[in-house]
PDB file of C-alpha atoms and ligand atoms in Angstrom:
ATOM      1  CA  UNK A   1     -18.542  47.388 -56.025  1.00  0.00           C
ATOM      2  CA  UNK A   2     -16.493  44.670 -54.407  1.00  0.00           C
ATOM      3  CA  UNK A   3     -13.824  43.314 -56.766  1.00  0.00           C
ATOM      4  CA  UNK A   4     -14.062  39.704 -57.788  1.00  0.00           C
ATOM      5  CA  UNK A   5     -10.286  39.232 -57.795  1.00  0.00           C
ATOM      6  CA  UNK A   6      -8.382  38.812 -54.548  1.00  0.00           C
ATOM      7  CA  UNK A   7      -8.273  41.812 -52.271  1.00  0.00           C
ATOM      8  CA  UNK A   8      -7.956  42.643 -48.591  1.00  0.00           C
ATOM      9  CA  UNK A   9     -10.460  44.876 -46.835  1.00  0.00           C
ATOM     10  CA  UNK A  10      -9.409  46.290 -43.477  1.00  0.00           C
ATOM     11  CA  UNK A  11     -12.831  46.732 -41.954  1.00  0.00           C
ATOM     12  CA  UNK A  12     -13.874  48.888 -39.011  1.00  0.00           C
ATOM     13  CA  UNK A  13     -16.099  46.569 -36.994  1.00  0.00           C
ATOM     14  CA  UNK A  14     -17.413  49.278 -34.661  1.00  0.00           C
ATOM     15  CA  UNK A  15     -17.523  49.030 -30.876  1.00  0.00           C
ATOM     16  CA  UNK A  16     -19.426  45.748 -30.620  1.00  0.00           C
ATOM     17  CA  UNK A  17     -23.100  46.355 -31.377  1.00  0.00           C
ATOM     18  CA  UNK A  18     -23.755  44.740 -34.789  1.00  0.00           C
ATOM     19  CA  UNK A  19     -26.225  47.552 -35.593  1.00  0.00           C
ATOM     20  CA  UNK A  20     -23.302  49.981 -35.468  1.00  0.00           C
ATOM     21  CA  UNK A  21     -21.594  48.270 -38.392  1.00  0.00           C
ATOM     22  CA  UNK A  22     -21.707  50.351 -41.553  1.00  0.00           C
ATOM     23  CA  UNK A  23     -23.681  48.907 -44.457  1.00  0.00           C
ATOM     24  CA  UNK A  24     -20.436  48.639 -46.376  1.00  0.00           C
ATOM     25  CA  UNK A  25     -18.654  46.766 -43.582  1.00  0.00           C
ATOM     26  CA  UNK A  26     -21.564  44.338 -43.341  1.00  0.00           C
ATOM     27  CA  UNK A  27     -21.597  43.793 -47.093  1.00  0.00           C
ATOM     28  CA  UNK A  28     -17.877  43.065 -47.178  1.00  0.00           C
ATOM     29  CA  UNK A  29     -18.125  40.615 -44.275  1.00  0.00           C
ATOM     30  CA  UNK A  30     -20.993  38.909 -46.103  1.00  0.00           C
ATOM     31  CA  UNK A  31     -18.946  38.688 -49.296  1.00  0.00           C
ATOM     32  CA  UNK A  32     -15.555  37.666 -47.885  1.00  0.00           C
ATOM     33  CA  UNK A  33     -14.137  34.178 -48.314  1.00  0.00           C
ATOM     34  CA  UNK A  34     -11.834  34.670 -45.344  1.00  0.00           C
ATOM     35  CA  UNK A  35     -12.783  36.759 -42.295  1.00  0.00           C
ATOM     36  CA  UNK A  36     -10.076  37.404 -39.713  1.00  0.00           C
ATOM     37  CA  UNK A  37     -11.412  39.296 -36.718  1.00  0.00           C
ATOM     38  CA  UNK A  38      -9.858  40.809 -33.611  1.00  0.00           C
ATOM     39  CA  UNK A  39     -11.713  38.503 -31.252  1.00  0.00           C
ATOM     40  CA  UNK A  40     -10.413  40.220 -28.113  1.00  0.00           C
ATOM     41  CA  UNK A  41     -12.507  43.301 -28.974  1.00  0.00           C
ATOM     42  CA  UNK A  42     -14.912  42.276 -31.751  1.00  0.00           C
ATOM     43  CA  UNK A  43     -17.793  39.999 -30.707  1.00  0.00           C
ATOM     44  CA  UNK A  44     -18.733  36.928 -32.780  1.00  0.00           C
ATOM     45  CA  UNK A  45     -22.078  38.561 -33.702  1.00  0.00           C
ATOM     46  CA  UNK A  46     -20.180  40.918 -36.033  1.00  0.00           C
ATOM     47  CA  UNK A  47     -18.665  38.096 -38.068  1.00  0.00           C
ATOM     48  CA  UNK A  48     -21.846  36.034 -37.946  1.00  0.00           C
ATOM     49  CA  UNK A  49     -22.729  37.892 -41.174  1.00  0.00           C
ATOM     50  CA  UNK A  50     -20.078  35.845 -42.999  1.00  0.00           C
ATOM     51  CA  UNK A  51     -21.447  33.662 -45.794  1.00  0.00           C
ATOM     52  CA  UNK A  52     -21.789  29.931 -45.469  1.00  0.00           C
ATOM     53  CA  UNK A  53     -18.501  28.265 -46.221  1.00  0.00           C
ATOM     54  CA  UNK A  54     -16.413  31.329 -45.411  1.00  0.00           C
ATOM     55  CA  UNK A  55     -13.419  30.737 -43.180  1.00  0.00           C
ATOM     56  CA  UNK A  56     -13.771  32.799 -39.967  1.00  0.00           C
ATOM     57  CA  UNK A  57     -10.691  33.075 -37.761  1.00  0.00           C
ATOM     58  CA  UNK A  58     -10.037  35.000 -34.535  1.00  0.00           C
ATOM     59  CA  UNK A  59      -6.714  36.831 -34.499  1.00  0.00           C
ATOM     60  CA  UNK A  60      -6.069  37.247 -30.784  1.00  0.00           C
ATOM     61  CA  UNK A  61      -3.714  34.263 -30.591  1.00  0.00           C
ATOM     62  CA  UNK A  62      -1.986  34.902 -33.935  1.00  0.00           C
ATOM     63  CA  UNK A  63       1.084  37.014 -34.607  1.00  0.00           C
ATOM     64  CA  UNK A  64       1.463  39.375 -37.557  1.00  0.00           C
ATOM     65  CA  UNK A  65       3.330  36.843 -39.717  1.00  0.00           C
ATOM     66  CA  UNK A  66       0.636  34.241 -39.181  1.00  0.00           C
ATOM     67  CA  UNK A  67      -2.150  36.710 -39.965  1.00  0.00           C
ATOM     68  CA  UNK A  68      -0.421  37.981 -43.087  1.00  0.00           C
ATOM     69  CA  UNK A  69       0.317  34.462 -44.271  1.00  0.00           C
ATOM     70  CA  UNK A  70      -3.398  33.649 -44.087  1.00  0.00           C
ATOM     71  CA  UNK A  71      -4.289  36.856 -45.914  1.00  0.00           C
ATOM     72  CA  UNK A  72      -1.653  36.509 -48.617  1.00  0.00           C
ATOM     73  CA  UNK A  73      -2.434  32.917 -49.493  1.00  0.00           C
ATOM     74  CA  UNK A  74      -6.165  33.673 -49.692  1.00  0.00           C
ATOM     75  CA  UNK A  75      -5.631  36.679 -51.940  1.00  0.00           C
ATOM     76  CA  UNK A  76      -3.287  34.684 -54.191  1.00  0.00           C
ATOM     77  CA  UNK A  77      -6.141  32.229 -54.683  1.00  0.00           C
ATOM     78  CA  UNK A  78      -8.321  35.130 -55.824  1.00  0.00           C
ATOM     79  CA  UNK A  79     -10.238  35.298 -52.555  1.00  0.00           C
ATOM     80  CA  UNK A  80     -11.701  38.288 -50.732  1.00  0.00           C
ATOM     81  CA  UNK A  81     -10.360  38.845 -47.229  1.00  0.00           C
ATOM     82  CA  UNK A  82     -12.095  40.906 -44.532  1.00  0.00           C
ATOM     83  CA  UNK A  83      -9.708  41.806 -41.717  1.00  0.00           C
ATOM     84  CA  UNK A  84     -12.150  43.052 -39.105  1.00  0.00           C
ATOM     85  CA  UNK A  85     -10.738  45.418 -36.479  1.00  0.00           C
ATOM     86  CA  UNK A  86     -12.516  47.023 -33.537  1.00  0.00           C
ATOM     87  CA  UNK A  87     -13.998  50.506 -33.768  1.00  0.00           C
ATOM     88  CA  UNK A  88     -12.318  52.493 -36.513  1.00  0.00           C
ATOM     89  CA  UNK A  89      -9.099  50.971 -37.868  1.00  0.00           C
ATOM     90  CA  UNK A  90      -7.273  54.300 -37.842  1.00  0.00           C
ATOM     91  CA  UNK A  91      -7.243  54.590 -34.040  1.00  0.00           C
ATOM     92  CA  UNK A  92      -4.784  52.219 -32.344  1.00  0.00           C
ATOM     93  CA  UNK A  93      -5.648  49.696 -35.031  1.00  0.00           C
ATOM     94  CA  UNK A  94      -2.110  48.384 -35.639  1.00  0.00           C
ATOM     95  CA  UNK A  95      -2.841  48.487 -39.348  1.00  0.00           C
ATOM     96  CA  UNK A  96       0.402  50.145 -40.486  1.00  0.00           C
ATOM     97  CA  UNK A  97       2.313  46.883 -40.226  1.00  0.00           C
ATOM     98  CA  UNK A  98      -0.380  45.083 -42.223  1.00  0.00           C
ATOM     99  CA  UNK A  99      -0.485  47.747 -44.918  1.00  0.00           C
ATOM    100  CA  UNK A 100       3.304  47.630 -45.280  1.00  0.00           C
ATOM    101  CA  UNK A 101       3.239  43.897 -46.024  1.00  0.00           C
ATOM    102  CA  UNK A 102       0.315  44.259 -48.432  1.00  0.00           C
ATOM    103  CA  UNK A 103       2.116  47.059 -50.280  1.00  0.00           C
ATOM    104  CA  UNK A 104       5.383  45.104 -50.427  1.00  0.00           C
ATOM    105  CA  UNK A 105       3.497  42.146 -51.870  1.00  0.00           C
ATOM    106  CA  UNK A 106       1.652  44.357 -54.359  1.00  0.00           C
ATOM    107  CA  UNK A 107      -1.738  43.349 -52.967  1.00  0.00           C
ATOM    108  CA  UNK A 108      -4.696  45.630 -53.367  1.00  0.00           C
ATOM    109  CA  UNK A 109      -6.358  46.709 -50.154  1.00  0.00           C
ATOM    110  CA  UNK A 110      -8.984  49.131 -48.967  1.00  0.00           C
ATOM    111  CA  UNK A 111      -9.912  50.499 -45.546  1.00  0.00           C
ATOM    112  CA  UNK A 112     -13.537  50.666 -44.488  1.00  0.00           C
ATOM    113  CA  UNK A 113     -14.034  53.131 -41.618  1.00  0.00           C
ATOM    114  CA  UNK A 114     -16.015  52.159 -38.555  1.00  0.00           C
ATOM    115  CA  UNK A 115     -17.630  53.720 -35.506  1.00  0.00           C
ATOM    116  CA  UNK A 116     -14.874  54.230 -32.969  1.00  0.00           C
ATOM    117  CA  UNK A 117     -15.609  53.285 -29.362  1.00  0.00           C
ATOM    118  CA  UNK A 118     -14.906  56.986 -28.660  1.00  0.00           C
ATOM    119  CA  UNK A 119     -18.003  58.074 -30.557  1.00  0.00           C
ATOM    120  CA  UNK A 120     -20.144  55.190 -29.361  1.00  0.00           C
ATOM    121  CA  UNK A 121     -19.205  56.181 -25.797  1.00  0.00           C
ATOM    122  CA  UNK A 122     -20.082  59.841 -26.425  1.00  0.00           C
ATOM    123  CA  UNK A 123     -23.473  58.694 -27.684  1.00  0.00           C
ATOM    124  CA  UNK A 124     -24.123  56.552 -24.622  1.00  0.00           C
ATOM    125  CA  UNK A 125     -23.107  59.467 -22.394  1.00  0.00           C
ATOM    126  CA  UNK A 126     -25.419  61.768 -24.408  1.00  0.00           C
ATOM    127  CA  UNK A 127     -22.443  64.109 -24.776  1.00  0.00           C
ATOM    128  CA  UNK A 128     -21.343  66.562 -27.388  1.00  0.00           C
ATOM    129  CA  UNK A 129     -17.568  66.280 -27.186  1.00  0.00           C
ATOM    130  CA  UNK A 130     -17.154  69.826 -28.490  1.00  0.00           C
ATOM    131  CA  UNK A 131     -18.818  72.165 -26.007  1.00  0.00           C
ATOM    132  CA  UNK A 132     -19.187  75.811 -27.104  1.00  0.00           C
ATOM    133  CA  UNK A 133     -16.969  78.154 -25.065  1.00  0.00           C
ATOM    134  CA  UNK A 134     -15.535  75.270 -23.032  1.00  0.00           C
ATOM    135  CA  UNK A 135     -13.936  72.672 -25.284  1.00  0.00           C
ATOM    136  CA  UNK A 136     -13.576  72.990 -29.029  1.00  0.00           C
ATOM    137  CA  UNK A 137     -10.869  70.366 -29.256  1.00  0.00           C
ATOM    138  CA  UNK A 138     -10.899  66.632 -28.646  1.00  0.00           C
ATOM    139  CA  UNK A 139      -7.651  64.833 -27.861  1.00  0.00           C
ATOM    140  CA  UNK A 140      -7.600  61.080 -28.362  1.00  0.00           C
ATOM    141  CA  UNK A 141      -4.684  59.542 -26.573  1.00  0.00           C
ATOM    142  CA  UNK A 142      -3.454  56.879 -24.193  1.00  0.00           C
ATOM    143  CA  UNK A 143      -1.342  56.612 -21.086  1.00  0.00           C
ATOM    144  CA  UNK A 144       2.275  55.699 -21.613  1.00  0.00           C
ATOM    145  CA  UNK A 145       2.782  51.997 -21.031  1.00  0.00           C
ATOM    146  CA  UNK A 146       4.826  49.473 -22.942  1.00  0.00           C
ATOM    147  CA  UNK A 147       4.386  51.875 -25.837  1.00  0.00           C
ATOM    148  CA  UNK A 148       6.505  54.989 -25.188  1.00  0.00           C
ATOM    149  CA  UNK A 149       4.833  58.323 -25.887  1.00  0.00           C
ATOM    150  CA  UNK A 150       6.579  60.749 -28.255  1.00  0.00           C
ATOM    151  CA  UNK A 151       7.982  63.905 -26.677  1.00  0.00           C
ATOM    152  CA  UNK A 152       5.289  66.413 -25.758  1.00  0.00           C
ATOM    153  CA  UNK A 153       2.563  63.743 -25.764  1.00  0.00           C
ATOM    154  CA  UNK A 154       2.744  62.690 -22.125  1.00  0.00           C
ATOM    155  CA  UNK A 155      -0.706  62.725 -20.585  1.00  0.00           C
ATOM    156  CA  UNK A 156       0.166  65.676 -18.375  1.00  0.00           C
ATOM    157  CA  UNK A 157       1.380  67.706 -21.395  1.00  0.00           C
ATOM    158  CA  UNK A 158      -1.839  67.069 -23.299  1.00  0.00           C
ATOM    159  CA  UNK A 159      -4.036  67.606 -20.237  1.00  0.00           C
ATOM    160  CA  UNK A 160      -2.696  71.138 -19.899  1.00  0.00           C
ATOM    161  CA  UNK A 161      -5.122  72.129 -22.675  1.00  0.00           C
ATOM    162  CA  UNK A 162      -8.127  71.346 -20.473  1.00  0.00           C
ATOM    163  CA  UNK A 163     -10.181  70.343 -23.519  1.00  0.00           C
ATOM    164  CA  UNK A 164     -12.083  67.081 -23.976  1.00  0.00           C
ATOM    165  CA  UNK A 165      -9.827  64.051 -23.732  1.00  0.00           C
ATOM    166  CA  UNK A 166     -10.664  60.531 -24.767  1.00  0.00           C
ATOM    167  CA  UNK A 167      -8.171  58.125 -23.250  1.00  0.00           C
ATOM    168  CA  UNK A 168      -7.825  54.634 -24.693  1.00  0.00           C
ATOM    169  CA  UNK A 169      -5.936  51.613 -23.407  1.00  0.00           C
ATOM    170  CA  UNK A 170      -5.325  53.045 -19.943  1.00  0.00           C
ATOM    171  CA  UNK A 171      -7.992  51.787 -17.573  1.00  0.00           C
ATOM    172  CA  UNK A 172      -5.549  49.589 -15.623  1.00  0.00           C
ATOM    173  CA  UNK A 173      -3.552  52.710 -14.705  1.00  0.00           C
ATOM    174  CA  UNK A 174      -6.476  54.846 -13.585  1.00  0.00           C
ATOM    175  CA  UNK A 175      -4.768  56.265 -10.497  1.00  0.00           C
ATOM    176  CA  UNK A 176      -1.762  57.382 -12.526  1.00  0.00           C
ATOM    177  CA  UNK A 177      -4.032  58.774 -15.251  1.00  0.00           C
ATOM    178  CA  UNK A 178      -5.836  60.940 -12.689  1.00  0.00           C
ATOM    179  CA  UNK A 179      -2.558  62.097 -11.136  1.00  0.00           C
ATOM    180  CA  UNK A 180      -1.171  63.169 -14.526  1.00  0.00           C
ATOM    181  CA  UNK A 181      -4.382  64.896 -15.567  1.00  0.00           C
ATOM    182  CA  UNK A 182      -4.473  67.011 -12.434  1.00  0.00           C
ATOM    183  CA  UNK A 183      -0.705  67.668 -12.415  1.00  0.00           C
ATOM    184  CA  UNK A 184      -1.070  69.628 -15.644  1.00  0.00           C
ATOM    185  CA  UNK A 185      -3.315  72.277 -14.110  1.00  0.00           C
ATOM    186  CA  UNK A 186      -5.665  71.818 -17.062  1.00  0.00           C
ATOM    187  CA  UNK A 187      -8.174  69.958 -14.897  1.00  0.00           C
ATOM    188  CA  UNK A 188      -9.057  69.959 -11.214  1.00  0.00           C
ATOM    189  CA  UNK A 189     -10.364  67.320  -8.833  1.00  0.00           C
ATOM    190  CA  UNK A 190     -13.873  68.524  -9.697  1.00  0.00           C
ATOM    191  CA  UNK A 191     -13.500  67.979 -13.453  1.00  0.00           C
ATOM    192  CA  UNK A 192     -16.196  65.592 -14.703  1.00  0.00           C
ATOM    193  CA  UNK A 193     -15.023  62.246 -16.036  1.00  0.00           C
ATOM    194  CA  UNK A 194     -16.767  59.168 -17.374  1.00  0.00           C
ATOM    195  CA  UNK A 195     -15.536  55.637 -17.870  1.00  0.00           C
ATOM    196  CA  UNK A 196     -17.402  53.568 -20.434  1.00  0.00           C
ATOM    197  CA  UNK A 197     -16.799  49.838 -20.307  1.00  0.00           C
ATOM    198  CA  UNK A 198     -17.608  47.642 -23.320  1.00  0.00           C
ATOM    199  CA  UNK A 199     -19.798  50.184 -25.059  1.00  0.00           C
ATOM    200  CA  UNK A 200     -22.120  48.437 -27.494  1.00  0.00           C
ATOM    201  CA  UNK A 201     -21.853  45.082 -25.700  1.00  0.00           C
ATOM    202  CA  UNK A 202     -24.660  43.562 -23.630  1.00  0.00           C
ATOM    203  CA  UNK A 203     -22.696  44.160 -20.401  1.00  0.00           C
ATOM    204  CA  UNK A 204     -21.888  47.815 -21.212  1.00  0.00           C
ATOM    205  CA  UNK A 205     -21.314  49.889 -18.080  1.00  0.00           C
ATOM    206  CA  UNK A 206     -21.042  53.642 -17.550  1.00  0.00           C
ATOM    207  CA  UNK A 207     -19.354  55.120 -14.509  1.00  0.00           C
ATOM    208  CA  UNK A 208     -19.558  58.860 -13.967  1.00  0.00           C
ATOM    209  CA  UNK A 209     -17.667  60.878 -11.437  1.00  0.00           C
ATOM    210  CA  UNK A 210     -15.009  63.509 -10.990  1.00  0.00           C
ATOM    211  CA  UNK A 211     -11.260  63.202 -11.081  1.00  0.00           C
ATOM    212  CA  UNK A 212     -11.444  63.027  -7.290  1.00  0.00           C
ATOM    213  CA  UNK A 213     -13.568  59.879  -7.027  1.00  0.00           C
ATOM    214  CA  UNK A 214     -13.328  58.076 -10.375  1.00  0.00           C
ATOM    215  CA  UNK A 215     -10.399  55.795  -9.447  1.00  0.00           C
ATOM    216  CA  UNK A 216     -12.265  54.397  -6.447  1.00  0.00           C
ATOM    217  CA  UNK A 217     -15.404  53.901  -8.535  1.00  0.00           C
ATOM    218  CA  UNK A 218     -13.489  52.054 -11.265  1.00  0.00           C
ATOM    219  CA  UNK A 219     -11.739  49.882  -8.680  1.00  0.00           C
ATOM    220  CA  UNK A 220     -15.072  49.064  -7.016  1.00  0.00           C
ATOM    221  CA  UNK A 221     -16.542  48.087 -10.391  1.00  0.00           C
ATOM    222  CA  UNK A 222     -13.476  45.845 -11.033  1.00  0.00           C
ATOM    223  CA  UNK A 223     -12.990  47.149 -14.566  1.00  0.00           C
ATOM    224  CA  UNK A 224      -9.622  46.157 -15.967  1.00  0.00           C
ATOM    225  CA  UNK A 225     -10.029  46.186 -19.733  1.00  0.00           C
ATOM    226  CA  UNK A 226     -11.976  47.433 -22.767  1.00  0.00           C
ATOM    227  CA  UNK A 227     -12.906  50.784 -21.336  1.00  0.00           C
ATOM    228  CA  UNK A 228     -12.537  54.398 -22.342  1.00  0.00           C
ATOM    229  CA  UNK A 229     -11.926  57.344 -20.054  1.00  0.00           C
ATOM    230  CA  UNK A 230     -13.501  60.604 -21.224  1.00  0.00           C
ATOM    231  CA  UNK A 231     -12.536  63.752 -19.339  1.00  0.00           C
ATOM    232  CA  UNK A 232     -13.809  67.310 -19.388  1.00  0.00           C
ATOM    233  CA  UNK A 233     -16.942  69.440 -19.287  1.00  0.00           C
ATOM    234  CA  UNK A 234     -18.268  67.511 -22.281  1.00  0.00           C
ATOM    235  CA  UNK A 235     -19.243  64.630 -19.999  1.00  0.00           C
ATOM    236  CA  UNK A 236     -20.971  66.815 -17.432  1.00  0.00           C
ATOM    237  CA  UNK A 237     -24.703  65.934 -17.688  1.00  0.00           C
ATOM    238  CA  UNK A 238     -25.431  69.587 -16.814  1.00  0.00           C
ATOM    239  CA  UNK A 239     -24.356  70.488 -20.355  1.00  0.00           C
ATOM    240  CA  UNK A 240     -27.677  69.241 -21.707  1.00  0.00           C
ATOM    241  CA  UNK A 241     -29.505  71.609 -19.341  1.00  0.00           C
ATOM    242  CA  UNK A 242     -27.527  74.827 -19.215  1.00  0.00           C
ATOM    243  CA  UNK A 243     -24.483  76.637 -20.655  1.00  0.00           C
ATOM    244  CA  UNK A 244     -23.486  78.088 -24.009  1.00  0.00           C
ATOM    245  CA  UNK A 245     -24.714  76.407 -27.177  1.00  0.00           C
ATOM    246  CA  UNK A 246     -23.739  76.630 -30.828  1.00  0.00           C
ATOM    247  CA  UNK A 247     -25.129  79.537 -32.882  1.00  0.00           C
ATOM    248  CA  UNK A 248     -25.626  77.344 -35.897  1.00  0.00           C
ATOM    249  CA  UNK A 249     -29.364  76.812 -35.621  1.00  0.00           C
ATOM    250  CA  UNK A 250     -30.146  80.097 -33.862  1.00  0.00           C
ATOM    251  CA  UNK A 251     -32.881  82.110 -35.606  1.00  0.00           C
ATOM    252  CA  UNK A 252     -30.571  85.152 -35.295  1.00  0.00           C
ATOM    253  CA  UNK A 253     -27.671  83.611 -37.123  1.00  0.00           C
ATOM    254  CA  UNK A 254     -27.087  84.281 -40.811  1.00  0.00           C
ATOM    255  CA  UNK A 255     -25.076  81.902 -42.870  1.00  0.00           C
ATOM    256  CA  UNK A 256     -24.625  80.793 -46.434  1.00  0.00           C
ATOM    257  CA  UNK A 257     -27.848  78.757 -46.404  1.00  0.00           C
ATOM    258  CA  UNK A 258     -30.193  80.877 -44.266  1.00  0.00           C
ATOM    259  CA  UNK A 259     -30.796  84.526 -43.401  1.00  0.00           C
ATOM    260  CA  UNK A 260     -31.044  85.225 -39.649  1.00  0.00           C
ATOM    261  CA  UNK A 261     -32.944  88.031 -37.951  1.00  0.00           C
ATOM    262  CA  UNK A 262     -30.192  89.518 -35.721  1.00  0.00           C
ATOM    263  CA  UNK A 263     -28.353  92.736 -36.434  1.00  0.00           C
ATOM    264  CA  UNK A 264     -25.025  93.050 -34.618  1.00  0.00           C
ATOM    265  CA  UNK A 265     -23.386  96.512 -34.816  1.00  0.00           C
ATOM    266  CA  UNK A 266     -24.997  97.252 -38.147  1.00  0.00           C
ATOM    267  CA  UNK A 267     -24.157  93.866 -39.708  1.00  0.00           C
ATOM    268  CA  UNK A 268     -25.886  90.543 -39.610  1.00  0.00           C
ATOM    269  CA  UNK A 269     -24.458  87.909 -37.194  1.00  0.00           C
ATOM    270  CA  UNK A 270     -23.017  85.485 -39.708  1.00  0.00           C
ATOM    271  CA  UNK A 271     -21.055  82.311 -40.337  1.00  0.00           C
ATOM    272  CA  UNK A 272     -20.606  79.733 -43.056  1.00  0.00           C
ATOM    273  CA  UNK A 273     -23.388  77.411 -42.003  1.00  0.00           C
ATOM    274  CA  UNK A 274     -21.169  74.385 -41.593  1.00  0.00           C
ATOM    275  CA  UNK A 275     -21.700  72.402 -38.408  1.00  0.00           C
TER     276      UNK A 275
HETATM  277  C1  LIG B 301      -6.566  48.646 -29.640  1.00  0.00           C
HETATM  278  S1  LIG B 301      -7.652  49.932 -29.143  1.00  0.00           S
HETATM  279  C2  LIG B 301      -8.766  49.928 -30.479  1.00  0.00           C
HETATM  280  C3  LIG B 301      -9.622  51.164 -30.602  1.00  0.00           C
HETATM  281  C4  LIG B 301     -10.567  51.090 -31.771  1.00  0.00           C
HETATM  282  N1  LIG B 301      -9.840  51.131 -33.011  1.00  0.00           N
HETATM  283  C5  LIG B 301     -11.633  52.200 -31.771  1.00  0.00           C
HETATM  284  O1  LIG B 301     -11.664  53.018 -32.695  1.00  0.00           O
HETATM  285  O2  LIG B 301     -12.467  52.184 -30.870  1.00  0.00           O
HETATM  286  C6  LIG B 301      -8.499  49.154 -27.852  1.00  0.00           C
HETATM  287  C7  LIG B 301      -8.970  50.136 -26.801  1.00  0.00           C
HETATM  288  O3  LIG B 301     -10.080  50.842 -27.324  1.00  0.00           O
HETATM  289  C8  LIG B 301     -11.057  51.015 -26.317  1.00  0.00           C
HETATM  290  N2  LIG B 301     -12.236  50.211 -26.704  1.00  0.00           N
HETATM  291  C9  LIG B 301     -12.363  49.412 -27.784  1.00  0.00           C
HETATM  292  N3  LIG B 301     -13.600  48.900 -27.855  1.00  0.00           N
HETATM  293  C10 LIG B 301     -14.258  49.396 -26.790  1.00  0.00           C
HETATM  294  C11 LIG B 301     -15.597  49.267 -26.310  1.00  0.00           C
HETATM  295  N4  LIG B 301     -16.504  48.527 -26.947  1.00  0.00           N
HETATM  296  N5  LIG B 301     -15.940  49.931 -25.177  1.00  0.00           N
HETATM  297  C12 LIG B 301     -15.049  50.709 -24.532  1.00  0.00           C
HETATM  298  N6  LIG B 301     -13.777  50.884 -24.949  1.00  0.00           N
HETATM  299  C13 LIG B 301     -13.394  50.229 -26.054  1.00  0.00           C
HETATM  300  C14 LIG B 301     -10.428  50.539 -25.017  1.00  0.00           C
HETATM  301  O4  LIG B 301      -9.752  51.629 -24.429  1.00  0.00           O
HETATM  302  C15 LIG B 301      -9.465  49.500 -25.517  1.00  0.00           C
HETATM  303  O5  LIG B 301      -8.416  49.308 -24.589  1.00  0.00           O
END
């Protein structure tokens, strides 16, 4: 239920495709009296669900004080506010500073998760980010820029793991990204990589390559914003043809919910049946 008294909803608006909004996000946008959306990354189609008479404001030219002032005065008038962020608000969503003000002011708020561009990109690439025997870990990170990276989180430190990496906010530094990824020894020039530009938007673009040629391909495509870099075997199209797969649905595999037919060294091959 959506409260009738004033409240702020921090809403995950998904990557851009309105059909990737959750039902809950859509319902809150439809109900809100004030919708403030990150119009640098969230298309107008997402907030077109706002009711007639609702105030709909883009936030890209506003600073935090201005945004919070709008939110606070609406809530004090008993209004519902939907603060619509791109993807999922928990990933580079800059929501901590908003939550701090809301807490200080004693204002009730709730976060509605959304489909991160990371998962929308994996879907477009037809990738499983966790590849049996090759990558069972996904690192979501960014290249150091104006925002300093904490110790141990430099791209080359993280790349040393050689697992799947999803790199946000870094497309303008592609050459440096590649250099750091290879410097770690975790990846080679032949490691598959994909760049997904504006996933879920009408002009979505996918560029596939290896760490050797991806920078040139990105430069040729003139991509300078709103793109993700996904690195590792997970984005190798070969994965959908050959290689190890999960045991989970194997007829041999016994787990809590199903008895398999394999006998391994006198015992049944078994697991807990959770994906
Ligand atoms: C401030 S972060 C927000 C991420 C967002 N919270 C999420 O979960 O997707 C913005 C960065 O996310 C990535 N991004 C956001 N939307 C995207 C999209 N539709 N397609 C590709 N990358 C996107 C880009 O790397 C962009 O620079």
